[in-house]
Coordinates of C-alpha atoms and ligand atoms in Angstrom, one line a residue:
Chain A
M1 CA 0.0 0.0 0.0
R2 CA 1.3 3.5 -0.8
R3 CA 0.6 6.7 1.1
A4 CA -2.4 8.8 0.0
A5 CA -4.0 12.0 1.2
V6 CA -7.2 14.0 1.0
I7 CA -6.6 17.0 -1.3
G8 CA -10.1 18.5 -1.7
V9 CA -13.4 18.6 0.1
G10 CA -16.8 19.9 -1.3
Q11 CA -20.2 20.0 0.4
T12 CA -23.6 21.3 -0.5
K13 CA -25.7 23.1 2.0
F14 CA -27.8 20.5 3.7
R15 CA -31.5 21.1 4.1
T16 CA -34.7 19.1 4.6
R17 CA -35.4 19.7 0.9
R18 CA -33.1 21.0 -1.8
D19 CA -36.0 21.7 -4.2
D20 CA -33.6 23.9 -6.3
K21 CA -31.7 20.9 -7.7
T22 CA -32.1 17.3 -9.0
H23 CA -29.9 14.3 -7.9
P24 CA -27.1 14.8 -10.4
E25 CA -27.2 18.6 -9.9
L26 CA -26.5 18.1 -6.2
T27 CA -23.7 15.7 -7.0
R28 CA -22.2 18.2 -9.4
E29 CA -22.4 21.0 -6.8
A30 CA -20.3 18.9 -4.3
V31 CA -17.9 17.6 -6.9
S32 CA -17.3 21.1 -8.4
R33 CA -16.6 22.5 -5.0
A34 CA -14.2 19.7 -4.1
L35 CA -12.3 20.2 -7.5
E36 CA -12.2 23.9 -6.8
H37 CA -10.9 23.3 -3.3
A38 CA -8.2 21.0 -4.6
G39 CA -7.4 23.4 -7.4
I40 CA -7.7 20.7 -10.1
T41 CA -10.2 19.9 -12.9
M42 CA -12.3 16.9 -14.0
D43 CA -9.5 16.0 -16.5
D44 CA -7.1 15.4 -13.5
V45 CA -9.4 12.7 -12.0
D46 CA -8.8 9.1 -12.8
A47 CA -11.9 7.4 -11.2
F48 CA -15.0 8.0 -9.2
V49 CA -16.5 6.0 -6.3
F50 CA -20.2 6.9 -5.5
G51 CA -22.1 6.1 -2.4
T52 CA -25.8 6.2 -1.5
M53 CA -28.3 4.2 0.5
D54 CA -31.2 3.0 -1.6
P55 CA -34.1 3.7 -1.6
F56 CA -34.3 6.9 0.5
D57 CA -34.3 9.0 -2.6
G58 CA -37.3 7.2 -4.1
I59 CA -35.3 6.1 -7.1
N60 CA -33.5 2.8 -7.0
C61 CA -29.8 3.0 -8.0
P62 CA -29.7 6.8 -8.1
D63 CA -26.0 6.2 -9.0
R64 CA -27.3 5.8 -12.6
W65 CA -28.6 9.4 -12.6
S66 CA -25.9 10.9 -10.5
S67 CA -23.0 9.3 -12.4
T68 CA -23.6 11.8 -15.1
A69 CA -22.0 14.3 -12.7
A70 CA -19.4 11.9 -11.4
G71 CA -16.9 11.3 -14.2
F72 CA -18.5 10.7 -17.5
G73 CA -16.5 8.1 -19.3
K74 CA -14.3 7.3 -16.3
P75 CA -14.1 4.2 -14.1
F76 CA -17.1 4.2 -11.7
M77 CA -18.4 2.1 -8.9
K78 CA -21.1 2.4 -6.2
I79 CA -20.9 1.5 -2.5
S80 CA -23.7 0.9 -0.1
T81 CA -23.4 -0.2 3.6
G82 CA -26.5 1.5 5.2
G83 CA -25.5 4.5 7.3
T84 CA -21.8 3.5 7.0
T85 CA -22.0 4.1 3.2
G86 CA -20.3 7.5 3.2
L87 CA -17.2 6.4 5.0
T88 CA -17.1 3.0 3.2
T89 CA -17.1 5.1 0.0
G90 CA -14.2 7.1 1.3
I91 CA -12.3 3.9 2.2
A92 CA -12.9 2.5 -1.2
A93 CA -11.7 5.6 -3.0
Y94 CA -8.6 5.7 -0.7
Q95 CA -7.9 2.0 -1.5
H96 CA -8.1 2.9 -5.2
V97 CA -5.2 5.2 -4.7
A98 CA -3.3 3.4 -2.0
S99 CA -3.3 0.2 -4.1
G100 CA -1.4 2.1 -6.8
L101 CA -4.1 1.5 -9.4
F102 CA -5.2 5.2 -9.6
D103 CA -3.6 8.5 -8.7
V104 CA -6.5 10.8 -8.2
V105 CA -9.9 9.5 -7.2
V106 CA -13.1 11.3 -6.1
A107 CA -15.5 9.8 -3.5
V108 CA -18.9 11.4 -3.8
C109 CA -22.1 10.6 -1.9
T110 CA -25.5 12.1 -2.6
Q111 CA -28.7 11.4 -0.6
R112 CA -32.1 13.0 -0.5
V113 CA -33.7 11.8 2.7
G114 CA -36.0 14.8 2.6
E115 CA -37.7 13.8 -0.6
N116 CA -38.9 10.8 1.3
V117 CA -41.9 11.9 3.4
D118 CA -41.0 9.6 6.3
A119 CA -37.6 7.9 6.7
Q120 CA -38.5 5.3 9.3
P121 CA -40.6 3.1 7.1
V122 CA -37.7 3.1 4.6
L123 CA -35.3 2.1 7.4
N124 CA -37.8 -0.6 8.3
T125 CA -37.4 -2.1 4.8
A126 CA -33.7 -2.7 5.7
V127 CA -34.9 -5.2 8.3
D128 CA -35.6 -8.8 7.1
P129 CA -39.2 -9.7 6.2
I130 CA -39.0 -13.1 7.9
Y131 CA -38.3 -12.5 11.6
E132 CA -38.0 -8.8 12.5
R133 CA -39.7 -6.3 10.1
H134 CA -43.1 -6.6 11.8
S135 CA -41.7 -5.0 14.9
G136 CA -41.5 -1.7 13.1
V137 CA -37.9 -1.3 14.2
G138 CA -35.9 1.5 12.6
A139 CA -32.9 3.6 13.5
I140 CA -34.4 5.5 16.4
S141 CA -35.6 2.4 18.2
V142 CA -32.3 0.6 18.0
A143 CA -30.5 3.7 19.5
A144 CA -33.2 3.9 22.2
I145 CA -32.6 0.3 23.3
Q146 CA -28.9 1.1 23.6
A147 CA -29.9 4.1 25.8
T148 CA -32.2 2.1 28.0
V149 CA -29.4 -0.4 28.8
H150 CA -26.7 2.3 29.3
M151 CA -28.9 4.2 31.7
Q152 CA -29.8 1.2 33.8
K153 CA -26.3 -0.3 33.8
Y154 CA -24.2 2.8 34.3
G155 CA -26.6 5.4 35.7
T156 CA -26.3 7.6 32.6
T157 CA -28.9 10.4 33.0
E158 CA -31.3 12.2 30.6
E159 CA -29.5 15.5 31.4
Q160 CA -26.1 14.0 30.5
M161 CA -27.4 12.8 27.1
A162 CA -29.0 16.2 26.6
W163 CA -25.6 17.9 27.0
V164 CA -24.4 16.0 23.8
S165 CA -27.3 17.6 21.9
V166 CA -26.6 21.1 23.3
K167 CA -22.9 20.8 22.3
D168 CA -23.7 19.6 18.7
H169 CA -26.4 22.4 18.2
E170 CA -24.0 25.0 19.4
N171 CA -21.3 23.7 17.0
A172 CA -23.7 23.6 14.0
L173 CA -24.3 27.4 14.4
K174 CA -20.7 27.9 13.0
N175 CA -21.1 25.5 10.1
P176 CA -22.5 27.1 6.9
Y177 CA -23.4 23.7 5.5
A178 CA -25.2 22.4 8.6
H179 CA -28.9 21.7 8.4
I180 CA -30.3 22.5 11.9
K181 CA -29.2 25.8 13.3
K182 CA -30.8 26.5 16.6
K183 CA -29.3 27.4 19.9
I184 CA -30.8 25.1 22.6
G185 CA -30.3 24.4 26.2
V186 CA -30.6 21.3 28.3
E187 CA -34.1 22.2 29.3
D188 CA -35.2 22.5 25.7
V189 CA -33.9 18.9 25.0
L190 CA -35.6 17.5 28.1
S191 CA -38.9 19.1 27.4
S192 CA -39.0 18.1 23.7
P193 CA -41.4 15.2 23.0
V194 CA -40.3 11.6 23.6
V195 CA -39.9 9.9 20.2
S196 CA -38.6 6.4 21.3
S197 CA -38.1 6.3 25.1
P198 CA -35.8 7.5 26.6
L199 CA -34.8 9.5 23.5
K200 CA -36.5 12.9 22.8
L201 CA -36.9 14.9 19.7
Y202 CA -33.8 17.0 20.2
E203 CA -31.7 13.9 20.7
C204 CA -32.5 12.7 17.2
C205 CA -31.1 13.7 13.8
P206 CA -33.1 15.5 11.1
R207 CA -33.6 14.1 7.5
S208 CA -31.4 16.0 5.2
D209 CA -30.8 16.4 1.4
G210 CA -27.4 17.1 0.0
S211 CA -24.1 15.9 -1.3
V212 CA -20.4 15.7 -0.3
A213 CA -17.3 15.0 -2.3
V214 CA -13.8 14.2 -1.0
I215 CA -10.8 13.9 -3.4
F216 CA -7.9 11.5 -2.7
A217 CA -4.4 11.6 -4.3
S218 CA -1.2 9.6 -4.2
E219 CA 1.7 11.0 -2.2
E220 CA 3.4 12.4 -5.3
K221 CA 0.3 14.0 -6.7
A222 CA -0.9 15.3 -3.3
E223 CA 2.4 17.1 -2.8
Q224 CA 2.2 18.6 -6.3
I225 CA -1.3 19.8 -5.8
R226 CA -1.3 21.3 -2.3
D227 CA 1.0 22.2 0.6
D228 CA -1.4 21.0 3.3
P229 CA -3.1 17.8 2.3
A230 CA -4.8 15.6 5.0
W231 CA -2.7 12.5 5.1
I232 CA -4.5 9.2 5.6
L233 CA -2.8 7.5 8.6
A234 CA -5.1 4.4 8.7
E235 CA -8.6 3.0 8.0
S236 CA -10.5 0.2 9.4
S237 CA -14.0 -1.4 9.1
I238 CA -15.9 -4.2 10.6
S239 CA -19.2 -6.1 10.3
D240 CA -21.1 -7.5 13.3
S241 CA -24.0 -9.9 13.7
Y242 CA -27.2 -9.1 11.8
F243 CA -29.6 -9.6 14.7
V244 CA -29.5 -6.9 17.4
G245 CA -30.4 -9.5 20.0
D246 CA -27.2 -11.5 19.2
R247 CA -25.1 -8.8 20.9
P248 CA -24.1 -9.9 24.3
D249 CA -24.2 -6.4 25.8
L250 CA -25.9 -3.4 24.2
A251 CA -24.3 -1.0 26.8
V252 CA -21.0 -1.4 25.0
W253 CA -20.2 -1.3 21.3
D254 CA -17.8 -4.2 21.0
S255 CA -17.5 -4.2 17.2
L256 CA -16.5 -0.5 17.3
S257 CA -13.8 -1.3 20.0
I258 CA -12.4 -4.0 17.7
A259 CA -12.4 -1.7 14.7
G260 CA -10.8 1.1 16.8
R261 CA -8.0 -1.1 18.1
R262 CA -7.2 -2.2 14.5
L263 CA -7.1 1.4 13.4
Y264 CA -4.9 2.5 16.3
R265 CA -2.5 -0.4 15.7
L266 CA -2.1 0.5 12.1
A267 CA -1.5 4.2 12.9
G268 CA 0.7 3.5 15.9
I269 CA -1.6 5.1 18.4
D270 CA -1.1 4.1 22.1
D271 CA -3.4 6.6 23.7
P272 CA -6.2 8.0 21.6
K273 CA -7.0 10.7 24.1
K274 CA -3.5 12.1 23.7
D275 CA -2.8 11.2 20.1
I276 CA -6.1 12.3 18.5
D277 CA -7.1 16.0 18.6
V278 CA -10.6 15.9 17.3
A279 CA -13.2 13.3 16.3
E280 CA -16.2 13.5 13.9
L281 CA -18.4 10.6 15.1
Y282 CA -21.5 9.2 13.5
S283 CA -23.9 9.9 16.3
P284 CA -27.4 10.6 15.0
F285 CA -28.7 10.0 18.5
T286 CA -27.1 11.5 21.7
I287 CA -26.5 8.1 23.4
Q288 CA -24.4 6.9 20.5
E289 CA -21.7 9.6 20.9
I290 CA -21.4 8.4 24.5
L291 CA -21.1 4.7 23.4
E292 CA -18.6 5.7 20.7
L293 CA -16.4 7.7 23.1
E294 CA -16.2 4.6 25.4
A295 CA -15.7 2.1 22.5
L296 CA -12.9 4.2 21.0
G297 CA -11.0 4.7 24.2
F298 CA -11.8 8.4 24.9
A299 CA -13.6 7.4 28.1
E300 CA -13.8 4.4 30.4
K301 CA -16.8 2.1 30.1
G302 CA -19.8 3.9 31.7
E303 CA -18.0 7.2 31.9
G304 CA -18.7 8.6 28.4
A305 CA -21.8 10.5 29.5
K306 CA -19.7 12.8 31.7
L307 CA -17.7 14.2 28.8
A308 CA -20.2 16.6 27.2
E309 CA -21.6 17.5 30.6
E310 CA -18.1 18.5 31.8
G311 CA -17.3 20.4 28.6
V312 CA -14.5 18.0 27.5
T313 CA -16.1 17.4 24.1
F314 CA -17.0 21.0 23.4
V315 CA -14.8 22.7 20.7
D316 CA -12.5 24.3 23.4
G317 CA -12.4 21.1 25.5
D318 CA -9.7 18.5 25.7
M319 CA -11.4 16.1 23.3
P320 CA -13.7 18.0 20.9
T321 CA -16.3 15.9 19.1
N322 CA -18.3 16.9 16.1
P323 CA -17.3 20.5 15.9
S324 CA -19.2 20.6 12.6
G325 CA -22.5 20.0 14.6
G326 CA -22.3 16.4 13.7
V327 CA -25.0 14.0 12.5
L328 CA -27.4 15.2 15.2
C329 CA -27.8 18.4 13.2
T330 CA -27.3 17.1 9.6
N331 CA -28.0 13.6 8.3
P332 CA -28.1 12.9 4.6
I333 CA -27.8 9.2 5.6
G334 CA -25.7 7.6 2.9
A335 CA -23.6 10.8 2.5
T336 CA -23.1 11.4 6.3
G337 CA -20.0 9.2 6.8
L338 CA -18.2 11.1 4.0
V339 CA -19.1 14.4 5.6
R340 CA -17.3 13.1 8.7
L341 CA -14.2 12.5 6.7
G342 CA -14.5 15.8 4.9
E343 CA -14.8 17.7 8.2
A344 CA -12.0 15.7 9.8
S345 CA -9.8 16.6 6.8
L346 CA -10.6 20.3 7.0
Q347 CA -9.7 20.2 10.7
V348 CA -6.2 19.0 10.0
M349 CA -5.9 21.4 7.0
G350 CA -6.8 24.2 9.4
E351 CA -9.7 25.2 7.3
A352 CA -12.7 23.9 9.3
S353 CA -15.6 26.4 9.9
N354 CA -15.5 25.6 13.6
Q355 CA -11.7 25.0 13.9
V356 CA -10.2 23.1 16.8
D357 CA -7.0 25.0 17.6
G358 CA -3.9 23.3 16.4
A359 CA -5.7 20.1 15.3
E360 CA -3.1 17.7 13.7
V361 CA -4.8 14.3 14.0
A362 CA -8.6 13.8 13.3
L363 CA -10.8 10.7 13.5
A364 CA -13.8 10.1 11.2
H365 CA -16.3 7.4 12.1
A366 CA -19.6 6.0 10.7
W367 CA -21.9 3.2 11.6
G368 CA -24.8 1.6 9.7
G369 CA -27.3 -1.3 9.5
T370 CA -29.0 -2.0 12.8
L371 CA -25.8 -1.2 14.8
Q372 CA -24.0 -3.6 12.4
F373 CA -21.2 -2.0 10.4
H374 CA -18.5 0.5 11.4
A375 CA -15.9 2.4 9.4
L376 CA -13.1 4.5 10.7
M377 CA -10.5 6.7 9.0
L378 CA -7.7 8.7 10.6
V379 CA -6.2 11.8 8.9
S380 CA -3.3 14.0 9.9
S381 CA -1.5 17.1 8.8
H382 CA 1.7 15.0 8.9
K383 CA 2.5 11.8 7.0
K384 CA 3.1 9.9 10.2
L385 CA 1.9 10.1 13.7
R386 CA 4.0 12.7 15.6
R387 CA 4.2 12.6 19.4
Chain B
M1 CA -41.4 27.8 -7.0
V2 CA -40.2 24.6 -8.6
L3 CA -42.4 21.8 -9.9
R4 CA -42.9 19.1 -7.3
I5 CA -43.9 15.6 -8.5
E6 CA -45.5 13.2 -6.1
A7 CA -44.6 9.5 -6.2
K8 CA -45.3 6.3 -4.2
W9 CA -43.9 2.8 -4.4
E10 CA -46.4 0.0 -4.1
I11 CA -44.4 -3.1 -5.3
P12 CA -45.6 -6.5 -4.2
Y13 CA -43.1 -9.1 -3.1
V14 CA -43.4 -12.8 -2.1
H15 CA -40.5 -13.6 0.3
S16 CA -39.2 -17.1 1.0
A17 CA -38.4 -17.9 4.6
G18 CA -36.1 -20.8 3.4
E19 CA -36.4 -24.5 4.2
H20 CA -34.5 -24.0 7.5
A21 CA -36.6 -21.3 9.1
T22 CA -39.8 -22.8 7.9
K23 CA -39.4 -25.4 10.7
F24 CA -39.5 -22.6 13.2
F25 CA -42.7 -21.3 11.8
E26 CA -44.3 -24.7 11.7
A27 CA -43.5 -25.1 15.5
L28 CA -45.2 -21.7 16.2
K29 CA -48.5 -23.2 15.1
E30 CA -48.2 -25.4 18.3
K31 CA -47.1 -22.4 20.4
K32 CA -43.6 -23.7 20.5
I33 CA -40.4 -21.7 20.0
L34 CA -37.5 -23.4 18.4
G35 CA -33.8 -22.5 18.3
V36 CA -30.7 -24.1 16.8
K37 CA -27.6 -25.1 18.7
C38 CA -24.2 -24.3 17.1
P39 CA -22.1 -27.5 17.2
K40 CA -19.0 -25.5 17.7
C41 CA -19.7 -22.5 20.1
Q42 CA -22.6 -24.4 21.6
R43 CA -24.8 -21.2 21.6
V44 CA -28.5 -21.7 21.2
L45 CA -29.6 -19.2 18.5
V46 CA -33.1 -17.7 18.5
P47 CA -34.4 -16.8 16.0
P48 CA -32.9 -19.9 14.4
R49 CA -30.7 -19.6 11.3
A50 CA -29.1 -22.2 9.1
F51 CA -25.5 -21.4 10.1
C52 CA -23.6 -19.8 12.9
E53 CA -22.0 -16.6 11.5
R54 CA -19.3 -16.6 14.1
C55 CA -18.2 -20.2 13.6
Y56 CA -19.3 -20.5 10.0
V57 CA -20.7 -24.0 10.5
D58 CA -24.2 -25.4 9.8
T59 CA -26.6 -25.4 12.7
D60 CA -28.9 -28.5 12.3
E61 CA -29.5 -29.3 15.9
W62 CA -33.0 -28.0 16.8
V63 CA -33.9 -27.3 20.4
E64 CA -37.1 -26.1 22.0
V65 CA -36.7 -23.0 24.2
K66 CA -39.3 -21.6 26.7
D67 CA -41.8 -19.0 25.7
E68 CA -40.6 -17.2 28.9
G69 CA -37.5 -15.2 29.6
V70 CA -36.1 -11.9 30.7
I71 CA -36.1 -8.4 29.2
E72 CA -32.7 -7.3 28.0
T73 CA -33.8 -3.9 26.9
V74 CA -36.9 -1.9 25.8
T75 CA -38.1 1.3 24.2
I76 CA -41.5 2.7 23.8
N77 CA -42.3 4.5 20.6
Y78 CA -44.6 7.5 20.8
A79 CA -44.1 9.0 17.3
R80 CA -46.3 8.1 14.4
F81 CA -44.5 7.0 11.2
T82 CA -46.1 6.1 7.9
G83 CA -46.7 2.3 7.7
L84 CA -45.4 1.6 11.2
P85 CA -47.5 0.4 14.2
D86 CA -49.8 2.9 15.9
P87 CA -48.1 4.5 18.9
P88 CA -47.5 4.0 21.7
Y89 CA -46.0 0.6 21.4
A90 CA -43.1 -1.1 23.3
V91 CA -40.4 -3.1 21.5
G92 CA -37.6 -4.9 23.3
I93 CA -35.2 -7.7 23.3
I94 CA -36.1 -10.8 25.2
K95 CA -33.7 -13.5 26.2
L96 CA -35.8 -16.7 26.3
D97 CA -35.0 -19.4 28.8
G98 CA -32.7 -21.9 27.1
A99 CA -31.5 -19.4 24.5
D100 CA -28.1 -17.6 24.3
T101 CA -29.3 -14.8 22.1
G102 CA -32.1 -12.2 22.5
M103 CA -35.2 -12.0 20.3
L104 CA -36.7 -8.7 19.1
A105 CA -40.4 -8.6 20.2
Y106 CA -43.3 -6.5 21.3
L107 CA -43.9 -5.9 25.0
G108 CA -47.3 -5.4 26.5
G109 CA -49.6 -5.8 29.4
V110 CA -48.4 -2.5 30.8
D111 CA -49.8 1.0 30.6
L112 CA -47.5 2.9 28.2
T113 CA -49.0 6.4 28.7
D114 CA -46.0 7.6 30.9
W115 CA -42.7 6.2 29.6
K116 CA -40.9 6.5 32.9
K117 CA -43.6 4.5 34.8
A118 CA -43.7 1.9 32.0
H119 CA -39.9 1.5 32.0
E120 CA -40.1 0.8 35.7
K121 CA -42.4 -2.1 35.0
L122 CA -40.4 -3.3 32.0
K123 CA -36.9 -2.9 33.6
V124 CA -33.9 -4.8 32.2
G125 CA -34.0 -8.2 33.9
T126 CA -37.8 -8.3 34.3
R127 CA -39.3 -11.8 33.7
V128 CA -41.8 -12.0 30.8
K129 CA -44.0 -14.6 29.2
A130 CA -45.3 -14.8 25.6
V131 CA -49.0 -13.9 24.9
W132 CA -50.0 -16.0 21.9
K133 CA -52.7 -15.5 19.3
D134 CA -55.6 -17.8 19.9
R135 CA -55.1 -19.6 16.6
P136 CA -51.5 -19.4 15.6
E137 CA -50.9 -19.4 11.8
G138 CA -47.2 -20.2 11.8
R139 CA -46.1 -16.5 11.5
I140 CA -43.8 -14.5 13.7
T141 CA -46.9 -12.4 14.6
D142 CA -48.4 -15.4 16.4
I143 CA -46.5 -14.1 19.4
L144 CA -48.6 -11.0 20.1
Y145 CA -46.3 -9.7 22.8
F146 CA -44.4 -10.6 26.0
K147 CA -45.8 -9.4 29.3
P148 CA -44.3 -9.3 32.8
V149 CA -44.9 -12.4 34.9
E150 CA -46.5 -11.8 38.3
E151 CA -44.1 -13.1 40.9
Ligands
ZN401 ZN1 -21.0 -21.0 16.6

């Protein structure tokens, strides 16, 4: 494997509906911005990897339509792993370059969750029709059952979970691309209607329309193209059992811990708290950031809930998470994982809209399926981990 | 104002449960719940499947588990979503006696109006028993819900 880096990031504004544009027009908006950010043109791109989660957009294989804006006549493939899609697409594009087969590759993900009147029944079609679909289970209920166990096992409180939401909403105010922009306090979260107990409305993500593109280049090309690329230190991914009930303990995210340890070993990280400066985590529901912080070694088991409450994960804290406002404020599902990588890359380039001072190493994460898949990427302003 | 075009998918499917799982559905007709035992890791898997994904071996040994067990977790849904059950409804994971994995199922027999009070009655570890349809048809919906057992 050869070294590769992110050399360009482009996002559309994310909104409930982007009535102004069609699927490929949104894709083009993100790709054009990423090319502009990298300072290259379509002619410089060798291949495209496209990601989306069917059928939120109400068209099956929207990659057919969107490919017209994703490298006409060039090598093209589509990736889909539920909510993990965005970051899996990033990993696939990175592997295109790291393998030595291509020099410049664009990962682009477009999703129109907002054109779908209601996302939960679509998520329910991702559940098998034999044993589990009748239960009406979707994304919110699986997060809620994690919360129930975490609260009972570790004493995590509603207030502590609310702090995660307060932090993400405050961060989103600084991000011009973020969907939900609203200053809220703990009381607002606690008094919002219960959706799936114990989770309340302000603890759940919106449905967003939009697109994001991230451009990868080989070491040689990256250095020619820009002074400050975001070097990929490592990536890792994992699949877990299909049935939620197979997990021995829902209060911990074992598969994410395993994927995290693989990532840290590859990157040479001993202590993620010291070695990682900022994390963009896939947490569409408050409880999930808490579980992710624990699984990834940023907090001891059962202690993750204290971090937002004590200010540690705020942008000026010791371990900032989701300075972009995160998934809680913007969720174009199949594109969301790639937004995490784009924002993590901008952090180490020093160009993020809500910049963490001196960020050199940033983590991007996504999960998908009913708590089933995880993907992780680690980017840095340096080619190797510096301590 | 741009043109907005309404669309709706109504596409019929006929799904196969497969030969293996069909045995589970046949047993439901007699109000029995079957699992399979992995010959390698010895876990009893419910709902049953034709292979253990961890050991990657066939699971042909059928075992009957109880229609009683404990709540591993629960949530009560209060929001109304298109095509999903009418709220409020409780869904949880039940570990049945004799099984090593949990099963996704409805919970009932408890007033769900106040979620905190309902969670008290459906706490993790609470013993529950299946409430069956009067005339089971060999579908997963033959188990209407699990309700707490009076102790
Ligand atoms: Zn096994």
